[in-house]
PDB file of C-alpha atoms (C1' of nucleotides) in Angstrom:
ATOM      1  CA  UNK A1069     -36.541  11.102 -12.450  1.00  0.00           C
ATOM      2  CA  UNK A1070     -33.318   8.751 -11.964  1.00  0.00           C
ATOM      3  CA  UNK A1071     -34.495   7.417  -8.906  1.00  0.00           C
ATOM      4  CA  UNK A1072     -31.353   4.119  -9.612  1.00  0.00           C
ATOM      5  CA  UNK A1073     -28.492   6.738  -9.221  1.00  0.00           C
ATOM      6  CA  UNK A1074     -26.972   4.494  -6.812  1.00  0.00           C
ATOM      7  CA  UNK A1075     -27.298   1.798  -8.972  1.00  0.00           C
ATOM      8  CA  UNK A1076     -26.120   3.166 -12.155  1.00  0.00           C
ATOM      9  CA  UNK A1077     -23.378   5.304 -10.915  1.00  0.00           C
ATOM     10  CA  UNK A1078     -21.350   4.780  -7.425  1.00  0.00           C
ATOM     11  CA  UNK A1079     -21.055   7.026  -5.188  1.00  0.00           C
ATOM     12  CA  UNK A1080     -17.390   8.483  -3.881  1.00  0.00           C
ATOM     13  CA  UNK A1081     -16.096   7.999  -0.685  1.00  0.00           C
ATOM     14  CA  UNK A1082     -16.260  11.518   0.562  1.00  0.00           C
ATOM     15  CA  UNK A1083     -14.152  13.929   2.019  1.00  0.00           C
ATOM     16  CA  UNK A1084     -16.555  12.928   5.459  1.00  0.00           C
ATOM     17  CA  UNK A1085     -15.602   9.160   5.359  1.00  0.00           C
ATOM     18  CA  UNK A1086     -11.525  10.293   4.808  1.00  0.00           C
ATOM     19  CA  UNK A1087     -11.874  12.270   7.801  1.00  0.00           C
ATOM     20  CA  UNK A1088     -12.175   9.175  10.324  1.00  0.00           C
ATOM     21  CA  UNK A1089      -9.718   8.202  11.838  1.00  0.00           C
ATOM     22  CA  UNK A1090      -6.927   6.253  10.413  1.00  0.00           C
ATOM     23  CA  UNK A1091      -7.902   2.631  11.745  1.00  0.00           C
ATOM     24  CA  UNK A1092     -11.807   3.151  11.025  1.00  0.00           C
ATOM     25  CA  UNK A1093     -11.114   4.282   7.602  1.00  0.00           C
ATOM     26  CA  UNK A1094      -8.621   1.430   6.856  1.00  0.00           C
ATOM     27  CA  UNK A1095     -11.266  -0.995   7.947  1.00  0.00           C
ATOM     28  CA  UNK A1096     -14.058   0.788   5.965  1.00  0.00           C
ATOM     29  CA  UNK A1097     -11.925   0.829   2.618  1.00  0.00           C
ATOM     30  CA  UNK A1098     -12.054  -2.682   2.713  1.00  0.00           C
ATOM     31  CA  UNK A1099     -14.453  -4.595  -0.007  1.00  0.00           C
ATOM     32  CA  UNK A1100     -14.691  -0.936  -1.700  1.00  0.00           C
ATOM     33  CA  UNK A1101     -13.521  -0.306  -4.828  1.00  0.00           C
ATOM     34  CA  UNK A1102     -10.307   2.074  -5.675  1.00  0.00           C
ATOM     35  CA  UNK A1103     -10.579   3.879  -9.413  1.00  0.00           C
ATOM     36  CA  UNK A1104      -7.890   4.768 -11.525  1.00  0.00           C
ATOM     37  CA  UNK A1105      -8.117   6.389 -14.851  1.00  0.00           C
ATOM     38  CA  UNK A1106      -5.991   6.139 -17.464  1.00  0.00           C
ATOM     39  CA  UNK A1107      -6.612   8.065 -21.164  1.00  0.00           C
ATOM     40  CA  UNK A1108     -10.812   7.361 -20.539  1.00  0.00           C
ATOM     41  CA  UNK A1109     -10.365   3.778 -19.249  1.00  0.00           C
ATOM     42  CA  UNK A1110     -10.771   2.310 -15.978  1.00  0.00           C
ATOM     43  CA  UNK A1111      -8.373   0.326 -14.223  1.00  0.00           C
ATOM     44  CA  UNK A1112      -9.854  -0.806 -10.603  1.00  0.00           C
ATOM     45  CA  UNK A1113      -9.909  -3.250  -7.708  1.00  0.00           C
ATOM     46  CA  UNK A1114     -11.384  -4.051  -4.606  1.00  0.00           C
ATOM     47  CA  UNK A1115      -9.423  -3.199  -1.729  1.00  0.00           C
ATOM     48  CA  UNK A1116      -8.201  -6.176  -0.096  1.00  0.00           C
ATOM     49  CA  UNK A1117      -5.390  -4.949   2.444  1.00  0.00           C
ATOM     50  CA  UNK A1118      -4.728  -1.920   4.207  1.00  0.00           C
ATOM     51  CA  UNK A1119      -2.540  -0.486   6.883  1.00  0.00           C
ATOM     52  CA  UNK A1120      -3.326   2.355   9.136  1.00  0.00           C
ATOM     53  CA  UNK A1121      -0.291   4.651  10.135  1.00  0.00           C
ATOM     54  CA  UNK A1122      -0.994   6.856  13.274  1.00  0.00           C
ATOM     55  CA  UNK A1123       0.069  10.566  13.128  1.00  0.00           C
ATOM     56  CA  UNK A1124       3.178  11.658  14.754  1.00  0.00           C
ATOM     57  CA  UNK A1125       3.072   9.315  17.738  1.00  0.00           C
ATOM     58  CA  UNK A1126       3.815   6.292  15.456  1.00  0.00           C
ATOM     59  CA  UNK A1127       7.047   5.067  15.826  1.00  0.00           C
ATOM     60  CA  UNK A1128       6.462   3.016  11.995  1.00  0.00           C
ATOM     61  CA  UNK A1129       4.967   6.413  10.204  1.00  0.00           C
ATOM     62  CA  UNK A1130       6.741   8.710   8.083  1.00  0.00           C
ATOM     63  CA  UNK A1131       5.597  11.459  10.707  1.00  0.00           C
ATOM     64  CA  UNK A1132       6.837  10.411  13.713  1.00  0.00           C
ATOM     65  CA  UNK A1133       8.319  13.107  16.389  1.00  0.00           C
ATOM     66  CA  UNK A1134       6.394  16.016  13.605  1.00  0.00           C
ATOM     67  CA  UNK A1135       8.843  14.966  11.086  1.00  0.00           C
ATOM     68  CA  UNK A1136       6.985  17.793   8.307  1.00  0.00           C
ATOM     69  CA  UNK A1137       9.192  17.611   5.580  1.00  0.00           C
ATOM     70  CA  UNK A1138       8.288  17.804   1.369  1.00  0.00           C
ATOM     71  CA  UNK A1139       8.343  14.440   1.581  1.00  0.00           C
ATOM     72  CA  UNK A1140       5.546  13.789   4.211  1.00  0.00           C
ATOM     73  CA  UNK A1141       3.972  16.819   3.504  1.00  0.00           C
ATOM     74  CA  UNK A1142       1.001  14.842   1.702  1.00  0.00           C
ATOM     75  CA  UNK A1143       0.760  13.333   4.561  1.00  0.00           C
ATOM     76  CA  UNK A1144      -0.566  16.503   6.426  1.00  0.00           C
ATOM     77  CA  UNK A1145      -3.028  17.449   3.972  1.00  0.00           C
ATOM     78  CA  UNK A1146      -7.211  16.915   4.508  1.00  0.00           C
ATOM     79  CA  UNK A1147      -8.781  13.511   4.451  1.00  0.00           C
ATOM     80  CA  UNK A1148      -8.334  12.302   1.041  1.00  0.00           C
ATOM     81  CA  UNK A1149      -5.150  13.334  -0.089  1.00  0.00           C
ATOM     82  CA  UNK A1150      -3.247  11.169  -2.045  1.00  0.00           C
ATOM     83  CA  UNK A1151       0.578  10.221  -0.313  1.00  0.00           C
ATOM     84  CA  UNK A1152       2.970   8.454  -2.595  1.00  0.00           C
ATOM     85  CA  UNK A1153       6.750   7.602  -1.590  1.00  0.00           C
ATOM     86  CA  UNK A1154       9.198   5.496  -3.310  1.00  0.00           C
ATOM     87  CA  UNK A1155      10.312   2.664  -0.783  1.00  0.00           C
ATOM     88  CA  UNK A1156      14.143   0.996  -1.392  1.00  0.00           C
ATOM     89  CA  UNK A1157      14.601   2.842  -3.975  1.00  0.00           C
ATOM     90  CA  UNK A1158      12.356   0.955  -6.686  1.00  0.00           C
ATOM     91  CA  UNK A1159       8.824   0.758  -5.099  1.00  0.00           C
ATOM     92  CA  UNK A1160       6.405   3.337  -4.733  1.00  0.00           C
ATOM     93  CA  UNK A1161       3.508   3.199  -1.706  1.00  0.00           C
ATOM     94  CA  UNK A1162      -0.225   4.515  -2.386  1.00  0.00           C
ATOM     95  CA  UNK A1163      -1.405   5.830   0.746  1.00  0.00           C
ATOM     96  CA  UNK A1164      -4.742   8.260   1.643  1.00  0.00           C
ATOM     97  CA  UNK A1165      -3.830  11.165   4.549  1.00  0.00           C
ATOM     98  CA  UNK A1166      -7.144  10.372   6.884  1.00  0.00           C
ATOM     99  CA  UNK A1167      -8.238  13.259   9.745  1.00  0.00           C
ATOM    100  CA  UNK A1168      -8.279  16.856   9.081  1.00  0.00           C
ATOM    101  CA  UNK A1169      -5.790  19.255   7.514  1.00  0.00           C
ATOM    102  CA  UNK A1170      -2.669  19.273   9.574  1.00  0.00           C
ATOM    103  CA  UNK A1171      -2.994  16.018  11.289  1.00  0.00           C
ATOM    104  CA  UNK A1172      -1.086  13.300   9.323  1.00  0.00           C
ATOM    105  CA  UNK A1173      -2.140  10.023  10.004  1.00  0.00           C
ATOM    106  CA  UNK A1174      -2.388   7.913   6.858  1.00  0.00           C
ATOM    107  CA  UNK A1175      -3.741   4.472   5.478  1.00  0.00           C
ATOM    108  CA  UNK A1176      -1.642   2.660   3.216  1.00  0.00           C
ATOM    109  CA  UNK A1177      -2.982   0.540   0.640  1.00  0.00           C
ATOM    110  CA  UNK A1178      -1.215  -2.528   0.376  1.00  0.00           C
ATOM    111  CA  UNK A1179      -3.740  -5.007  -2.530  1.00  0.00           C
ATOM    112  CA  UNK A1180      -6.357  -5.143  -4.570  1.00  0.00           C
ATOM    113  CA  UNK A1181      -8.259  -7.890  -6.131  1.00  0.00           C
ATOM    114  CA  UNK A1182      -7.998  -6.944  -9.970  1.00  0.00           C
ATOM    115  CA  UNK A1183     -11.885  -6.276 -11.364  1.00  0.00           C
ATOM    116  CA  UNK A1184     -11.212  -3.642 -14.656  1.00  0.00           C
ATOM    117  CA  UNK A1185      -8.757  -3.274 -17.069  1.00  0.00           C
ATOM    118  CA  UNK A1186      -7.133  -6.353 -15.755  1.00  0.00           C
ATOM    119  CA  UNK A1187      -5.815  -6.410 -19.225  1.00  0.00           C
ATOM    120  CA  UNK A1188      -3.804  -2.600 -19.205  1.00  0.00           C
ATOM    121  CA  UNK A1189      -2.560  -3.510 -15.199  1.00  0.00           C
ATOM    122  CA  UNK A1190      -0.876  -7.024 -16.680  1.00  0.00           C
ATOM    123  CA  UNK A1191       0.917  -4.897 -19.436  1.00  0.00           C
ATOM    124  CA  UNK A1192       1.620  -2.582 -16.615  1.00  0.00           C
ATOM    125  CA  UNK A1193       3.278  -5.367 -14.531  1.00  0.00           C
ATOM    126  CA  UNK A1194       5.233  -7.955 -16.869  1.00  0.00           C
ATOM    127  CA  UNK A1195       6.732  -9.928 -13.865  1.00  0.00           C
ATOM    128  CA  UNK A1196       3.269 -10.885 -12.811  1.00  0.00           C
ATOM    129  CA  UNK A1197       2.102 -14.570 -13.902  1.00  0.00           C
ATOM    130  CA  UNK A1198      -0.886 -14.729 -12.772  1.00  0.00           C
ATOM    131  CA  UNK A1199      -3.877 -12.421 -11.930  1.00  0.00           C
ATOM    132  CA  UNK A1200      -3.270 -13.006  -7.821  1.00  0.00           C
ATOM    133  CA  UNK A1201       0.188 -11.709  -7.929  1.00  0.00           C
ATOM    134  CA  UNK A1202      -1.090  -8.588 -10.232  1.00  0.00           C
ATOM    135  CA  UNK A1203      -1.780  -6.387  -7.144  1.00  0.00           C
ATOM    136  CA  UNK A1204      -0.960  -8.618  -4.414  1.00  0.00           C
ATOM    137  CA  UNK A1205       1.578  -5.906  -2.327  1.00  0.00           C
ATOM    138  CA  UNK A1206       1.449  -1.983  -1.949  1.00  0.00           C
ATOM    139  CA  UNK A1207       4.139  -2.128  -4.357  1.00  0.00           C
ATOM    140  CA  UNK A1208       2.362  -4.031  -7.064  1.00  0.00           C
ATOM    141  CA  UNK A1209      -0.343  -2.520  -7.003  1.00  0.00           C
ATOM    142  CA  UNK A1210       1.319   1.384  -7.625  1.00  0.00           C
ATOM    143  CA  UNK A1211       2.632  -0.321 -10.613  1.00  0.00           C
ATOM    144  CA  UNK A1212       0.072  -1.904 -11.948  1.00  0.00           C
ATOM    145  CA  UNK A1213      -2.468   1.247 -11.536  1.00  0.00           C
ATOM    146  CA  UNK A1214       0.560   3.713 -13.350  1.00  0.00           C
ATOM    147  CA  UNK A1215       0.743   5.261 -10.077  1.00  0.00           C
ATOM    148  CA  UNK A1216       4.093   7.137  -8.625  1.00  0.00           C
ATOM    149  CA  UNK A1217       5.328   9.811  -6.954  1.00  0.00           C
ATOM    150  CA  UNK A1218       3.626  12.483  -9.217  1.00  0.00           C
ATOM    151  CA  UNK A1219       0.136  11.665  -7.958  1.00  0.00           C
ATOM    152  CA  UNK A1220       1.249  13.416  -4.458  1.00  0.00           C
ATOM    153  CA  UNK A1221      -1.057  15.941  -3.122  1.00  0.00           C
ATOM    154  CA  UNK A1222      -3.837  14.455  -5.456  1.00  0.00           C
ATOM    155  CA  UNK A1223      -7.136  14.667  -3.839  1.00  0.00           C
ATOM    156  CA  UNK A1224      -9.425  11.377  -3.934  1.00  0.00           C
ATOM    157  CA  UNK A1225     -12.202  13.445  -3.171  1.00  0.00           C
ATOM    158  CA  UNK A1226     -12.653  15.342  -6.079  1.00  0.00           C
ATOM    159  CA  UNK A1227     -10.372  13.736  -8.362  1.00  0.00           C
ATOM    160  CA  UNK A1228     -11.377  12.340 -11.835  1.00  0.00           C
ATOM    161  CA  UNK A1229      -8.432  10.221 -11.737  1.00  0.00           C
ATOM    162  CA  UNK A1230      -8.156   8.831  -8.364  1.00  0.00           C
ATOM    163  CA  UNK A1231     -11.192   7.785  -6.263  1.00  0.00           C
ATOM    164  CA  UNK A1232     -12.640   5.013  -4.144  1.00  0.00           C
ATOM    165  CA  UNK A1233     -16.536   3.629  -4.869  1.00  0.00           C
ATOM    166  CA  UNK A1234     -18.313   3.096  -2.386  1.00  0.00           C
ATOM    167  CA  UNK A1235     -20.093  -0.624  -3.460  1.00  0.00           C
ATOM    168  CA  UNK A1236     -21.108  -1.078   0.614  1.00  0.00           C
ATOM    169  CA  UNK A1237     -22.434   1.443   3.705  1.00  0.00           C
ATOM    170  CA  UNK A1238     -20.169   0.836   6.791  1.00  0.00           C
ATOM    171  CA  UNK A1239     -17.752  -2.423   7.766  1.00  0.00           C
ATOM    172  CA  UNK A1240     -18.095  -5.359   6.456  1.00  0.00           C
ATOM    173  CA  UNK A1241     -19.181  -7.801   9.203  1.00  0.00           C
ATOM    174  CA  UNK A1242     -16.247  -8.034  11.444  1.00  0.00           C
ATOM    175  CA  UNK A1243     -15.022 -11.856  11.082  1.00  0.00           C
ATOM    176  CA  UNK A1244     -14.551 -11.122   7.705  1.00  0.00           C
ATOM    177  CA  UNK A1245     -11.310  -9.394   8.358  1.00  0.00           C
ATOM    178  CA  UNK A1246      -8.020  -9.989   9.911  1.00  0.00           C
ATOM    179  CA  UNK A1247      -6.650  -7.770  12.187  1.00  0.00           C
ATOM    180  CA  UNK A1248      -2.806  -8.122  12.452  1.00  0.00           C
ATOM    181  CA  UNK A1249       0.566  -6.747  12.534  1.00  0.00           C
ATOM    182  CA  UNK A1250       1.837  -4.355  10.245  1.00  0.00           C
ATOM    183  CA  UNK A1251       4.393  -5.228   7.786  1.00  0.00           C
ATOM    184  CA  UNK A1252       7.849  -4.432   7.604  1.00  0.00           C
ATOM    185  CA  UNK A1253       7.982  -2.106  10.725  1.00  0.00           C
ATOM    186  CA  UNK A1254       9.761  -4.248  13.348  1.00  0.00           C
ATOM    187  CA  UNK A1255      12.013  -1.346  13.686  1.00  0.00           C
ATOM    188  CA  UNK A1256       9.729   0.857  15.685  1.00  0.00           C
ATOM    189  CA  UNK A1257       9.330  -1.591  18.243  1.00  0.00           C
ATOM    190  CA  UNK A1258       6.270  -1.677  20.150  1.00  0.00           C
ATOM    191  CA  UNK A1259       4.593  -0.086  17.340  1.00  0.00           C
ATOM    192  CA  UNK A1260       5.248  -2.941  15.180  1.00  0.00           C
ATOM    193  CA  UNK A1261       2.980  -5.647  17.175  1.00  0.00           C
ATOM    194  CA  UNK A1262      -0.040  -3.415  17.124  1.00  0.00           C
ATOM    195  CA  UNK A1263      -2.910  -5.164  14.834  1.00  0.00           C
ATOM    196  CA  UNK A1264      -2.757  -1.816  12.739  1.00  0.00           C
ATOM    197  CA  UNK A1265      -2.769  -4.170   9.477  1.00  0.00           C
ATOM    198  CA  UNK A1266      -6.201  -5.444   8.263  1.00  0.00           C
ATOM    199  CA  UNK A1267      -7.391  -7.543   5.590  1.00  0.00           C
ATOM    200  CA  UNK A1268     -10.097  -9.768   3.952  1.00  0.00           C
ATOM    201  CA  UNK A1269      -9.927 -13.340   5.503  1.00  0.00           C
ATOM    202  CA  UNK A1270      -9.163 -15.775   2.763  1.00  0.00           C
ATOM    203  CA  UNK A1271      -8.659 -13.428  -0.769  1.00  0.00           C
ATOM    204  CA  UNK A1272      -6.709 -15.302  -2.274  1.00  0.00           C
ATOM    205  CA  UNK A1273      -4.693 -11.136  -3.672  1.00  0.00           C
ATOM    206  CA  UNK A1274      -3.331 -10.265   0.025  1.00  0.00           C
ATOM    207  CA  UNK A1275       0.379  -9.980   0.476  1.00  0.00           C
ATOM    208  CA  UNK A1276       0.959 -12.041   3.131  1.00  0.00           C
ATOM    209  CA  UNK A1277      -0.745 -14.190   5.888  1.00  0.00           C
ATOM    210  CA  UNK A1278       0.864 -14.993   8.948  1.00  0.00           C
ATOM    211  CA  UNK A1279      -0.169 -17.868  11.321  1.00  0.00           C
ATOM    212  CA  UNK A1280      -1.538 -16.629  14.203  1.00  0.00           C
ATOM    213  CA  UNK A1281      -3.438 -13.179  11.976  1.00  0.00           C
ATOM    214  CA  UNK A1282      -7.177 -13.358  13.810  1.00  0.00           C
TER     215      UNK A1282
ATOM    216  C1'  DC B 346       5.592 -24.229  -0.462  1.00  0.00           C
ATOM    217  C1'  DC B 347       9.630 -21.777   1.763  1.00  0.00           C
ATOM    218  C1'  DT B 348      14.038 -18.968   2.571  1.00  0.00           C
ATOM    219  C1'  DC B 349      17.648 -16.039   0.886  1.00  0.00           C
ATOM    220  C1'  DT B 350      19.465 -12.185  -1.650  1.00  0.00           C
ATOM    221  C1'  DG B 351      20.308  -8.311  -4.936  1.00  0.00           C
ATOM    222  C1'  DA B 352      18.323  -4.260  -6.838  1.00  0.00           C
ATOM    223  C1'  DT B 353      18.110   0.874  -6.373  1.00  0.00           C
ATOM    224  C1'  DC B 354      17.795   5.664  -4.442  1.00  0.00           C
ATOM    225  C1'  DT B 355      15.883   9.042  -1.168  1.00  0.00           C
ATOM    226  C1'  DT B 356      16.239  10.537   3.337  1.00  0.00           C
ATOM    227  C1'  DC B 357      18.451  11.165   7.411  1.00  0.00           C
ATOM    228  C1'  DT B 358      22.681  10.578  10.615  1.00  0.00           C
TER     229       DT B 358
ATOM    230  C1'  DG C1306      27.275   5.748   5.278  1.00  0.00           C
ATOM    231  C1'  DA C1307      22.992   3.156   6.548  1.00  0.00           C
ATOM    232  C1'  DA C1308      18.335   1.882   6.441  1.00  0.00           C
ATOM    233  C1'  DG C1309      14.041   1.345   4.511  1.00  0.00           C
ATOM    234  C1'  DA C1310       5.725   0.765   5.002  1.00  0.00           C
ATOM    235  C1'  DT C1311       9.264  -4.194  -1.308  1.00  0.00           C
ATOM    236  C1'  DC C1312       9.695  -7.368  -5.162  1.00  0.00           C
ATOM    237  C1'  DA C1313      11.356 -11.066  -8.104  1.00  0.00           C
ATOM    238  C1'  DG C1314      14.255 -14.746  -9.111  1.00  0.00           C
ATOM    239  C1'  DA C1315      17.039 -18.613  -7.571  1.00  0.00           C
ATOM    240  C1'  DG C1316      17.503 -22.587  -5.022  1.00  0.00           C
ATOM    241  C1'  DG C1317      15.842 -26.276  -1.895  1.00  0.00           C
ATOM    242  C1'  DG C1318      11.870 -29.362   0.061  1.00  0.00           C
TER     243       DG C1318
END
DNA sequence: CCTCTGATCTTCT
DNA sequence: GAAGATCAGAGGG
C-alpha cells in the first residue's frame, strides 16, 4: 500500500538507538532532527552539538560517586528519557538519559540549526539577532523550543511532544565532526580534556570552536 | 572579532 | 556560603 512511509513520515529514534552508549549516541544524534510540539505546530532543528556525560564515574556529570538524588533522577531512567536542570540559576539544559534503566549516563544537547517554526523559536528568544544565535548553546536552545524543567522524566520515545527524526541510518562520515573537549567542566579535572564534546565541522549554529577541535 | 562581568537560584558543603 | 554542563551586553581592537 504506502510503500514511501519513510519518505512521507520519519521515523523515531527508538528506545534501541537511546540505549547505546552515551558517546555513540551523541555522535549518532548528530545531522538528526529533534521535534518539539507546541499547541499542533512544530518547532525543530538539526542537531548540531552534543556532549556525552558518562555515568557515575564522570567527574563533570551530575551522577558522579552515585549521586541519585530528585534532581538526577531523570538521569537514571531508560534510554530516552528526557533530563532537564536549570544551570546558574537562569538556564535550563536538555539532555537524553542513554543505556538502560538505572545506569545514568546522559547526552546533552548543546545546538541546533533552526529548520521549523523558526518564526515561534525567535518570539521565544527576543535577545537573539540573528537566526545563528537562535539555538546556538544548550541554553538557547531550551528557550527557544519552550523547554524547562517540567519536561523531566519525559520519554522521547513515545512522546508526542518530544522526539528526534531520524533523516540518516548510522554516523555521518567521520571527518564531518569534531571531536573535542567538553565545555565548562574544567573543574573535574582529567575529565574535562576528554574529546566527550562533538559537533558538525563548520555549522555556522555551534556554540563554540576552539583552535586545536579535530 | 575578543574579553570581562553581572544575573539568578538550586544544590551541596 | 560557594559554585555551577550559560548568556547577553558593554567595552576595546
Amino acid at each position: 500500500m504506502n510503500s514511501r512511509r519513510s519518505i512521507t513520515k520519519p521515523v523515531r529514534l527508538d528506545r534501541r538507538f537511546f540505549r547505546q552508549d552515551a558517546v555513540s549516541v551523541a555522535r549518532a544524534l548528530l545531522g538528526q532532527q529533534l521535534v518539539r510540539m507546541e499547541n499542533g505546530r512544530r518547532l525543530a532543528g538539526l542537531i548540531v552539538e552534543t556532549e556525552a556525560y558518562l555515568g557515575e564515574e564522570d567527574k563533570a556529570a551530575h551522577s558522579f560517586g552515585g549521586r541519585r538524588t530528585n534532581r538526577t533522577e531523570p538521569m537514571y531512567g531508560d534510554g530516552g528519557t528526557v533530563y532537564v536542570f536549570l544551570n546558574y540559576g537562569i538556564h535550563c539544559l536538555l539532555n537524553f538519559a542513554v543505556q538502560k534503566m538505572d545506569q545514568p549516563h546522559a547526552v546533552l544537547i548543546r545546538a541546533l540549526e533552526p529548520t521549523e517554526g523558526i518564526e515561534r523559536m525567535q518570539q521565544l528568544r527576543p535577545a537573539a539577532k540573528r537566526t545563528n544565535d537562535l539555538c546556538s548553546g544548550p541554553g538557547k536552545l531550551a528557550a527557544a523550543l519552550a523547554i524547562d524543567r517540567s519536561w523531566n522524566h519525559e520519554d522521547a520515545v513515545t512522546s508526542q511532544r518530544l522526539f528526534v527524526e531520524r533523516l540518516h541510518a548510522g554516523d555521518l562520515p567521520d571527518d564531518k565532526i569534531v571531536s573535542a573537549a567538553r565545555i565548562g567542566v574544567d573543574y573535574a579535572a582529567e575529565w574535562a580534556a576528554l574529546p566527550l564534546r562533538f559537533y558538525l565541522r563548520d555549522n555556522p549554529h555551534v556554540s563554540v570552536v576552539r583552535a586545536g577541535d579535530r
